[in-house]
């Protein structure tokens, strides 16, 4: 079953602090699309080591958004990229598209 | 406790900052997205605790710790549990937080920081005696003047506004230029062989056409510096 991003962790962290909540969501909205483009560009240019660095950054956000299965897959993808392989790239990009879409709705 | 946060990810810094805001004893002095900027800050201000991301591009958290002679208490933050073992090698590291960090785990971390005492390195009397012979150089790191023996230095590499002094045991990142440090080093022992490299002549293992092997480091020789290197070899 497909995972849905959520703000459970962020809300717990905020403890009702709406200013923090909004600030954090703004950071996610700003950082994730940029990181997605950077990831896509490095994959396209076969710069797999650099792509793994982008996956490293992105995977933390997947965890923050409660996407634990996606996080596990991202860890595998990061490791395989370091070894010159990219079998998870389509799946990873699809997750990024879902997260990007979700961030537009909040 | 005066703290700084070092992490290349804004989201990660925001999380640590929010967790710190719930602890009255903690004062966040500043946040940095690069270790280099944090080093500049540490050269100016006294910090009690650093929340430090291990995995940063270019200059990692571990590289950062290695440049600090007397580091404050350090709490490592990372997404990878694999780095935990490496972190135990450094006395300054008092805790290790795996992201995403929870309130409960952060509270435990604060207690650990409060209860910990980081041992300061003690000066060795015999070493002090030995170094009183004009065979050393003082470098300014983390507001401290650190004595390095010439004989310890393998090579020096320019890194932007910094130089990296590589010794047999440790690397030191110093805010200066190759030109300035060359003025302080004895000419008969140190030689610039490339725009970005100065080597300790006594540490050469072998020389190929366009590179020198210094311990395990291969250092390029530039065309313009090669004649002087060869001239020195003839002198030997």
PDB file of N, CA and C in Angstrom, chain B residues 82-173:
ATOM      1  N   UNK B  82      25.367   4.119  11.228  1.00  0.00           N
ATOM      2  CA  UNK B  82      26.702   3.564  10.921  1.00  0.00           C
ATOM      3  C   UNK B  82      27.830   4.417  11.487  1.00  0.00           C
ATOM      4  N   UNK B  83      27.585   5.712  11.626  1.00  0.00           N
ATOM      5  CA  UNK B  83      28.647   6.598  12.076  1.00  0.00           C
ATOM      6  C   UNK B  83      28.842   6.554  13.599  1.00  0.00           C
ATOM      7  N   UNK B  84      27.953   5.867  14.295  1.00  0.00           N
ATOM      8  CA  UNK B  84      28.002   5.868  15.750  1.00  0.00           C
ATOM      9  C   UNK B  84      29.354   5.379  16.272  1.00  0.00           C
ATOM     10  N   UNK B  85      29.871   4.326  15.664  1.00  0.00           N
ATOM     11  CA  UNK B  85      31.137   3.750  16.139  1.00  0.00           C
ATOM     12  C   UNK B  85      32.269   4.768  15.983  1.00  0.00           C
ATOM     13  N   UNK B  86      32.308   5.404  14.828  1.00  0.00           N
ATOM     14  CA  UNK B  86      33.364   6.406  14.581  1.00  0.00           C
ATOM     15  C   UNK B  86      33.297   7.523  15.614  1.00  0.00           C
ATOM     16  N   UNK B  87      32.089   7.900  16.007  1.00  0.00           N
ATOM     17  CA  UNK B  87      31.937   9.032  16.918  1.00  0.00           C
ATOM     18  C   UNK B  87      32.492   8.741  18.313  1.00  0.00           C
ATOM     19  N   UNK B  88      32.526   7.463  18.700  1.00  0.00           N
ATOM     20  CA  UNK B  88      33.025   7.128  20.037  1.00  0.00           C
ATOM     21  C   UNK B  88      34.535   7.311  20.156  1.00  0.00           C
ATOM     22  N   UNK B  89      35.192   7.525  19.013  1.00  0.00           N
ATOM     23  CA  UNK B  89      36.646   7.712  19.049  1.00  0.00           C
ATOM     24  C   UNK B  89      37.020   9.098  19.561  1.00  0.00           C
ATOM     25  N   UNK B  90      36.051   9.988  19.655  1.00  0.00           N
ATOM     26  CA  UNK B  90      36.354  11.366  20.024  1.00  0.00           C
ATOM     27  C   UNK B  90      35.776  11.679  21.409  1.00  0.00           C
ATOM     28  N   UNK B  91      36.663  12.079  22.303  1.00  0.00           N
ATOM     29  CA  UNK B  91      36.250  12.346  23.685  1.00  0.00           C
ATOM     30  C   UNK B  91      35.218  13.457  23.775  1.00  0.00           C
ATOM     31  N   UNK B  92      35.309  14.425  22.863  1.00  0.00           N
ATOM     32  CA  UNK B  92      34.417  15.581  22.938  1.00  0.00           C
ATOM     33  C   UNK B  92      32.958  15.217  22.656  1.00  0.00           C
ATOM     34  N   UNK B  93      32.751  14.092  21.979  1.00  0.00           N
ATOM     35  CA  UNK B  93      31.372  13.709  21.625  1.00  0.00           C
ATOM     36  C   UNK B  93      30.681  13.113  22.846  1.00  0.00           C
ATOM     37  N   UNK B  94      29.650  13.805  23.306  1.00  0.00           N
ATOM     38  CA  UNK B  94      28.970  13.336  24.518  1.00  0.00           C
ATOM     39  C   UNK B  94      27.674  12.589  24.200  1.00  0.00           C
ATOM     40  N   UNK B  95      27.144  12.774  22.990  1.00  0.00           N
ATOM     41  CA  UNK B  95      25.939  12.022  22.638  1.00  0.00           C
ATOM     42  C   UNK B  95      25.798  11.970  21.125  1.00  0.00           C
ATOM     43  N   UNK B  96      24.868  11.113  20.702  1.00  0.00           N
ATOM     44  CA  UNK B  96      24.716  10.805  19.294  1.00  0.00           C
ATOM     45  C   UNK B  96      23.220  10.693  19.017  1.00  0.00           C
ATOM     46  N   UNK B  97      22.666  11.667  18.307  1.00  0.00           N
ATOM     47  CA  UNK B  97      21.222  11.682  18.071  1.00  0.00           C
ATOM     48  C   UNK B  97      20.896  11.254  16.637  1.00  0.00           C
ATOM     49  N   UNK B  98      20.024  10.254  16.522  1.00  0.00           N
ATOM     50  CA  UNK B  98      19.616   9.796  15.192  1.00  0.00           C
ATOM     51  C   UNK B  98      18.346  10.540  14.790  1.00  0.00           C
ATOM     52  N   UNK B  99      18.373  11.113  13.575  1.00  0.00           N
ATOM     53  CA  UNK B  99      17.237  11.873  13.063  1.00  0.00           C
ATOM     54  C   UNK B  99      16.122  10.930  12.620  1.00  0.00           C
ATOM     55  N   UNK B 100      14.877  11.284  12.691  1.00  0.00           N
ATOM     56  CA  UNK B 100      14.361  12.525  13.277  1.00  0.00           C
ATOM     57  C   UNK B 100      14.370  12.444  14.807  1.00  0.00           C
ATOM     58  N   UNK B 101      14.829  13.499  15.436  1.00  0.00           N
ATOM     59  CA  UNK B 101      15.038  13.502  16.891  1.00  0.00           C
ATOM     60  C   UNK B 101      13.703  13.767  17.608  1.00  0.00           C
ATOM     61  N   UNK B 102      13.440  12.982  18.648  1.00  0.00           N
ATOM     62  CA  UNK B 102      12.195  13.182  19.406  1.00  0.00           C
ATOM     63  C   UNK B 102      12.475  14.029  20.657  1.00  0.00           C
ATOM     64  N   UNK B 103      11.392  14.593  21.217  1.00  0.00           N
ATOM     65  CA  UNK B 103      11.513  15.376  22.466  1.00  0.00           C
ATOM     66  C   UNK B 103      12.148  14.539  23.568  1.00  0.00           C
ATOM     67  N   UNK B 104      11.662  13.293  23.693  1.00  0.00           N
ATOM     68  CA  UNK B 104      12.120  12.424  24.784  1.00  0.00           C
ATOM     69  C   UNK B 104      13.620  12.158  24.680  1.00  0.00           C
ATOM     70  N   UNK B 105      14.061  11.840  23.480  1.00  0.00           N
ATOM     71  CA  UNK B 105      15.482  11.547  23.283  1.00  0.00           C
ATOM     72  C   UNK B 105      16.334  12.799  23.494  1.00  0.00           C
ATOM     73  N   UNK B 106      15.770  13.938  23.089  1.00  0.00           N
ATOM     74  CA  UNK B 106      16.526  15.184  23.251  1.00  0.00           C
ATOM     75  C   UNK B 106      16.695  15.538  24.733  1.00  0.00           C
ATOM     76  N   UNK B 107      15.658  15.274  25.519  1.00  0.00           N
ATOM     77  CA  UNK B 107      15.742  15.534  26.962  1.00  0.00           C
ATOM     78  C   UNK B 107      16.868  14.705  27.594  1.00  0.00           C
ATOM     79  N   UNK B 108      16.949  13.435  27.184  1.00  0.00           N
ATOM     80  CA  UNK B 108      18.023  12.567  27.688  1.00  0.00           C
ATOM     81  C   UNK B 108      19.384  13.118  27.287  1.00  0.00           C
ATOM     82  N   UNK B 109      19.442  13.624  26.071  1.00  0.00           N
ATOM     83  CA  UNK B 109      20.703  14.185  25.555  1.00  0.00           C
ATOM     84  C   UNK B 109      21.134  15.387  26.401  1.00  0.00           C
ATOM     85  N   UNK B 110      20.181  16.239  26.732  1.00  0.00           N
ATOM     86  CA  UNK B 110      20.505  17.432  27.540  1.00  0.00           C
ATOM     87  C   UNK B 110      21.073  17.002  28.892  1.00  0.00           C
ATOM     88  N   UNK B 111      20.477  15.967  29.484  1.00  0.00           N
ATOM     89  CA  UNK B 111      20.989  15.460  30.763  1.00  0.00           C
ATOM     90  C   UNK B 111      22.419  14.946  30.617  1.00  0.00           C
ATOM     91  N   UNK B 112      22.654  14.217  29.531  1.00  0.00           N
ATOM     92  CA  UNK B 112      24.003  13.691  29.269  1.00  0.00           C
ATOM     93  C   UNK B 112      25.004  14.833  29.143  1.00  0.00           C
ATOM     94  N   UNK B 113      24.606  15.874  28.431  1.00  0.00           N
ATOM     95  CA  UNK B 113      25.512  17.022  28.225  1.00  0.00           C
ATOM     96  C   UNK B 113      25.815  17.676  29.570  1.00  0.00           C
ATOM     97  N   UNK B 114      24.761  17.842  30.387  1.00  0.00           N
ATOM     98  CA  UNK B 114      24.954  18.474  31.704  1.00  0.00           C
ATOM     99  C   UNK B 114      25.886  17.652  32.583  1.00  0.00           C
ATOM    100  N   UNK B 115      25.728  16.326  32.519  1.00  0.00           N
ATOM    101  CA  UNK B 115      26.499  15.450  33.417  1.00  0.00           C
ATOM    102  C   UNK B 115      27.897  15.128  32.913  1.00  0.00           C
ATOM    103  N   UNK B 116      28.170  15.474  31.674  1.00  0.00           N
ATOM    104  CA  UNK B 116      29.454  15.068  31.106  1.00  0.00           C
ATOM    105  C   UNK B 116      30.529  16.099  31.386  1.00  0.00           C
ATOM    106  N   UNK B 117      31.760  15.615  31.461  1.00  0.00           N
ATOM    107  CA  UNK B 117      32.886  16.532  31.540  1.00  0.00           C
ATOM    108  C   UNK B 117      33.903  16.068  30.519  1.00  0.00           C
ATOM    109  N   UNK B 118      34.197  16.936  29.567  1.00  0.00           N
ATOM    110  CA  UNK B 118      35.117  16.558  28.506  1.00  0.00           C
ATOM    111  C   UNK B 118      36.536  16.802  28.971  1.00  0.00           C
ATOM    112  N   UNK B 119      37.344  15.757  28.920  1.00  0.00           N
ATOM    113  CA  UNK B 119      38.736  15.881  29.381  1.00  0.00           C
ATOM    114  C   UNK B 119      39.546  16.766  28.446  1.00  0.00           C
ATOM    115  N   UNK B 120      40.276  17.666  29.026  1.00  0.00           N
ATOM    116  CA  UNK B 120      41.142  18.530  28.219  1.00  0.00           C
ATOM    117  C   UNK B 120      42.492  17.855  28.061  1.00  0.00           C
ATOM    118  N   UNK B 121      43.105  17.910  26.888  1.00  0.00           N
ATOM    119  CA  UNK B 121      44.422  17.299  26.724  1.00  0.00           C
ATOM    120  C   UNK B 121      45.467  17.960  27.606  1.00  0.00           C
ATOM    121  N   UNK B 122      46.283  17.153  28.255  1.00  0.00           N
ATOM    122  CA  UNK B 122      47.307  17.689  29.136  1.00  0.00           C
ATOM    123  C   UNK B 122      48.608  17.844  28.363  1.00  0.00           C
ATOM    124  N   UNK B 123      49.325  18.933  28.645  1.00  0.00           N
ATOM    125  CA  UNK B 123      50.605  19.137  27.975  1.00  0.00           C
ATOM    126  C   UNK B 123      51.616  18.157  28.531  1.00  0.00           C
ATOM    127  N   UNK B 124      52.403  17.588  27.659  1.00  0.00           N
ATOM    128  CA  UNK B 124      53.430  16.654  28.062  1.00  0.00           C
ATOM    129  C   UNK B 124      54.716  17.427  28.340  1.00  0.00           C
ATOM    130  N   UNK B 125      55.235  17.302  29.556  1.00  0.00           N
ATOM    131  CA  UNK B 125      56.391  18.106  29.964  1.00  0.00           C
ATOM    132  C   UNK B 125      57.605  17.849  29.081  1.00  0.00           C
ATOM    133  N   UNK B 126      57.862  16.590  28.749  1.00  0.00           N
ATOM    134  CA  UNK B 126      59.043  16.290  27.947  1.00  0.00           C
ATOM    135  C   UNK B 126      58.910  16.872  26.547  1.00  0.00           C
ATOM    136  N   UNK B 127      57.698  16.856  26.040  1.00  0.00           N
ATOM    137  CA  UNK B 127      57.445  17.400  24.709  1.00  0.00           C
ATOM    138  C   UNK B 127      57.678  18.912  24.717  1.00  0.00           C
ATOM    139  N   UNK B 128      57.224  19.575  25.785  1.00  0.00           N
ATOM    140  CA  UNK B 128      57.417  21.022  25.901  1.00  0.00           C
ATOM    141  C   UNK B 128      58.910  21.347  25.843  1.00  0.00           C
ATOM    142  N   UNK B 129      59.705  20.542  26.570  1.00  0.00           N
ATOM    143  CA  UNK B 129      61.135  20.752  26.611  1.00  0.00           C
ATOM    144  C   UNK B 129      61.747  20.639  25.216  1.00  0.00           C
ATOM    145  N   UNK B 130      61.326  19.598  24.531  1.00  0.00           N
ATOM    146  CA  UNK B 130      61.861  19.321  23.205  1.00  0.00           C
ATOM    147  C   UNK B 130      61.531  20.453  22.232  1.00  0.00           C
ATOM    148  N   UNK B 131      60.345  21.027  22.396  1.00  0.00           N
ATOM    149  CA  UNK B 131      59.886  22.024  21.456  1.00  0.00           C
ATOM    150  C   UNK B 131      60.471  23.400  21.695  1.00  0.00           C
ATOM    151  N   UNK B 132      61.233  23.541  22.766  1.00  0.00           N
ATOM    152  CA  UNK B 132      61.773  24.856  23.063  1.00  0.00           C
ATOM    153  C   UNK B 132      63.040  25.142  22.255  1.00  0.00           C
ATOM    154  N   UNK B 133      63.179  24.483  21.119  1.00  0.00           N
ATOM    155  CA  UNK B 133      64.431  24.583  20.373  1.00  0.00           C
ATOM    156  C   UNK B 133      64.304  25.318  19.044  1.00  0.00           C
ATOM    157  N   UNK B 134      63.193  26.041  18.814  1.00  0.00           N
ATOM    158  CA  UNK B 134      63.026  26.745  17.548  1.00  0.00           C
ATOM    159  C   UNK B 134      62.697  25.803  16.405  1.00  0.00           C
ATOM    160  N   UNK B 135      62.243  24.625  16.727  1.00  0.00           N
ATOM    161  CA  UNK B 135      61.922  23.622  15.724  1.00  0.00           C
ATOM    162  C   UNK B 135      60.412  23.500  15.549  1.00  0.00           C
ATOM    163  N   UNK B 136      59.706  24.561  15.865  1.00  0.00           N
ATOM    164  CA  UNK B 136      58.257  24.437  15.827  1.00  0.00           C
ATOM    165  C   UNK B 136      57.587  25.698  15.304  1.00  0.00           C
ATOM    166  N   UNK B 137      56.278  25.553  15.140  1.00  0.00           N
ATOM    167  CA  UNK B 137      55.466  26.618  14.569  1.00  0.00           C
ATOM    168  C   UNK B 137      54.179  26.668  15.387  1.00  0.00           C
ATOM    169  N   UNK B 138      53.684  27.873  15.653  1.00  0.00           N
ATOM    170  CA  UNK B 138      52.410  27.991  16.362  1.00  0.00           C
ATOM    171  C   UNK B 138      51.302  28.302  15.365  1.00  0.00           C
ATOM    172  N   UNK B 139      50.203  27.542  15.477  1.00  0.00           N
ATOM    173  CA  UNK B 139      49.055  27.826  14.607  1.00  0.00           C
ATOM    174  C   UNK B 139      47.854  28.176  15.474  1.00  0.00           C
ATOM    175  N   UNK B 140      47.019  29.049  14.941  1.00  0.00           N
ATOM    176  CA  UNK B 140      45.865  29.534  15.699  1.00  0.00           C
ATOM    177  C   UNK B 140      44.607  28.772  15.280  1.00  0.00           C
ATOM    178  N   UNK B 141      44.118  27.925  16.169  1.00  0.00           N
ATOM    179  CA  UNK B 141      42.901  27.167  15.884  1.00  0.00           C
ATOM    180  C   UNK B 141      41.988  27.244  17.092  1.00  0.00           C
ATOM    181  N   UNK B 142      40.731  27.579  16.819  1.00  0.00           N
ATOM    182  CA  UNK B 142      39.739  27.553  17.898  1.00  0.00           C
ATOM    183  C   UNK B 142      40.210  28.402  19.091  1.00  0.00           C
ATOM    184  N   UNK B 143      40.712  29.585  18.798  1.00  0.00           N
ATOM    185  CA  UNK B 143      41.162  30.566  19.789  1.00  0.00           C
ATOM    186  C   UNK B 143      42.373  30.085  20.593  1.00  0.00           C
ATOM    187  N   UNK B 144      43.056  29.052  20.147  1.00  0.00           N
ATOM    188  CA  UNK B 144      44.222  28.563  20.875  1.00  0.00           C
ATOM    189  C   UNK B 144      45.428  28.512  19.946  1.00  0.00           C
ATOM    190  N   UNK B 145      46.580  28.790  20.539  1.00  0.00           N
ATOM    191  CA  UNK B 145      47.814  28.672  19.767  1.00  0.00           C
ATOM    192  C   UNK B 145      48.370  27.273  19.983  1.00  0.00           C
ATOM    193  N   UNK B 146      48.432  26.530  18.911  1.00  0.00           N
ATOM    194  CA  UNK B 146      48.860  25.135  19.014  1.00  0.00           C
ATOM    195  C   UNK B 146      50.265  25.000  18.431  1.00  0.00           C
ATOM    196  N   UNK B 147      51.111  24.303  19.178  1.00  0.00           N
ATOM    197  CA  UNK B 147      52.495  24.146  18.736  1.00  0.00           C
ATOM    198  C   UNK B 147      52.626  22.892  17.863  1.00  0.00           C
ATOM    199  N   UNK B 148      53.188  23.094  16.674  1.00  0.00           N
ATOM    200  CA  UNK B 148      53.450  21.962  15.774  1.00  0.00           C
ATOM    201  C   UNK B 148      54.944  21.878  15.509  1.00  0.00           C
ATOM    202  N   UNK B 149      55.492  20.703  15.644  1.00  0.00           N
ATOM    203  CA  UNK B 149      56.918  20.547  15.306  1.00  0.00           C
ATOM    204  C   UNK B 149      57.047  20.476  13.790  1.00  0.00           C
ATOM    205  N   UNK B 150      58.087  21.104  13.237  1.00  0.00           N
ATOM    206  CA  UNK B 150      58.288  21.044  11.788  1.00  0.00           C
ATOM    207  C   UNK B 150      58.324  19.593  11.324  1.00  0.00           C
ATOM    208  N   UNK B 151      59.001  18.766  12.135  1.00  0.00           N
ATOM    209  CA  UNK B 151      59.189  17.368  11.742  1.00  0.00           C
ATOM    210  C   UNK B 151      57.870  16.598  11.645  1.00  0.00           C
ATOM    211  N   UNK B 152      56.820  17.120  12.308  1.00  0.00           N
ATOM    212  CA  UNK B 152      55.520  16.434  12.256  1.00  0.00           C
ATOM    213  C   UNK B 152      54.792  16.698  10.945  1.00  0.00           C
ATOM    214  N   UNK B 153      55.099  17.840  10.322  1.00  0.00           N
ATOM    215  CA  UNK B 153      54.317  18.278   9.161  1.00  0.00           C
ATOM    216  C   UNK B 153      54.701  17.474   7.916  1.00  0.00           C
ATOM    217  N   UNK B 154      53.684  16.909   7.269  1.00  0.00           N
ATOM    218  CA  UNK B 154      53.919  16.168   6.028  1.00  0.00           C
ATOM    219  C   UNK B 154      53.782  17.100   4.831  1.00  0.00           C
ATOM    220  N   UNK B 155      52.637  17.768   4.774  1.00  0.00           N
ATOM    221  CA  UNK B 155      52.386  18.669   3.658  1.00  0.00           C
ATOM    222  C   UNK B 155      51.317  19.681   4.058  1.00  0.00           C
ATOM    223  N   UNK B 156      51.199  20.715   3.258  1.00  0.00           N
ATOM    224  CA  UNK B 156      50.206  21.759   3.518  1.00  0.00           C
ATOM    225  C   UNK B 156      49.457  22.026   2.215  1.00  0.00           C
ATOM    226  N   UNK B 157      48.128  22.021   2.315  1.00  0.00           N
ATOM    227  CA  UNK B 157      47.317  22.207   1.108  1.00  0.00           C
ATOM    228  C   UNK B 157      46.451  23.451   1.238  1.00  0.00           C
ATOM    229  N   UNK B 158      46.407  24.278   0.195  1.00  0.00           N
ATOM    230  CA  UNK B 158      45.521  25.451   0.207  1.00  0.00           C
ATOM    231  C   UNK B 158      44.091  24.994  -0.006  1.00  0.00           C
ATOM    232  N   UNK B 159      43.163  25.533   0.823  1.00  0.00           N
ATOM    233  CA  UNK B 159      41.739  25.204   0.674  1.00  0.00           C
ATOM    234  C   UNK B 159      40.938  26.488   0.820  1.00  0.00           C
ATOM    235  N   UNK B 160      40.783  27.206  -0.257  1.00  0.00           N
ATOM    236  CA  UNK B 160      40.047  28.482  -0.214  1.00  0.00           C
ATOM    237  C   UNK B 160      40.760  29.476   0.678  1.00  0.00           C
ATOM    238  N   UNK B 161      40.040  30.009   1.680  1.00  0.00           N
ATOM    239  CA  UNK B 161      40.641  30.966   2.613  1.00  0.00           C
ATOM    240  C   UNK B 161      41.453  30.259   3.701  1.00  0.00           C
ATOM    241  N   UNK B 162      41.533  28.930   3.623  1.00  0.00           N
ATOM    242  CA  UNK B 162      42.202  28.146   4.666  1.00  0.00           C
ATOM    243  C   UNK B 162      43.372  27.353   4.079  1.00  0.00           C
ATOM    244  N   UNK B 163      44.200  26.842   4.992  1.00  0.00           N
ATOM    245  CA  UNK B 163      45.174  25.833   4.585  1.00  0.00           C
ATOM    246  C   UNK B 163      44.953  24.605   5.467  1.00  0.00           C
ATOM    247  N   UNK B 164      45.202  23.445   4.901  1.00  0.00           N
ATOM    248  CA  UNK B 164      45.107  22.211   5.683  1.00  0.00           C
ATOM    249  C   UNK B 164      46.525  21.700   5.928  1.00  0.00           C
ATOM    250  N   UNK B 165      46.923  21.709   7.215  1.00  0.00           N
ATOM    251  CA  UNK B 165      48.253  21.211   7.559  1.00  0.00           C
ATOM    252  C   UNK B 165      48.118  19.745   7.926  1.00  0.00           C
ATOM    253  N   UNK B 166      48.725  18.903   7.108  1.00  0.00           N
ATOM    254  CA  UNK B 166      48.608  17.454   7.330  1.00  0.00           C
ATOM    255  C   UNK B 166      49.837  16.969   8.094  1.00  0.00           C
ATOM    256  N   UNK B 167      49.598  16.364   9.252  1.00  0.00           N
ATOM    257  CA  UNK B 167      50.698  15.775  10.010  1.00  0.00           C
ATOM    258  C   UNK B 167      50.531  14.258  10.028  1.00  0.00           C
ATOM    259  N   UNK B 168      51.458  13.569  10.664  1.00  0.00           N
ATOM    260  CA  UNK B 168      51.365  12.108  10.680  1.00  0.00           C
ATOM    261  C   UNK B 168      50.149  11.625  11.460  1.00  0.00           C
ATOM    262  N   UNK B 169      49.661  12.436  12.397  1.00  0.00           N
ATOM    263  CA  UNK B 169      48.555  11.984  13.247  1.00  0.00           C
ATOM    264  C   UNK B 169      47.250  12.732  13.021  1.00  0.00           C
ATOM    265  N   UNK B 170      47.302  13.929  12.468  1.00  0.00           N
ATOM    266  CA  UNK B 170      46.097  14.753  12.454  1.00  0.00           C
ATOM    267  C   UNK B 170      46.174  15.811  11.366  1.00  0.00           C
ATOM    268  N   UNK B 171      44.992  16.307  10.936  1.00  0.00           N
ATOM    269  CA  UNK B 171      44.957  17.433  10.005  1.00  0.00           C
ATOM    270  C   UNK B 171      44.499  18.685  10.761  1.00  0.00           C
ATOM    271  N   UNK B 172      45.085  19.829  10.425  1.00  0.00           N
ATOM    272  CA  UNK B 172      44.695  21.086  11.070  1.00  0.00           C
ATOM    273  C   UNK B 172      44.267  22.074   9.989  1.00  0.00           C
ATOM    274  N   UNK B 173      43.063  22.611  10.126  1.00  0.00           N
ATOM    275  CA  UNK B 173      42.572  23.605   9.176  1.00  0.00           C
ATOM    276  C   UNK B 173      42.813  24.991   9.784  1.00  0.00           C
TER     277      UNK B 173
END
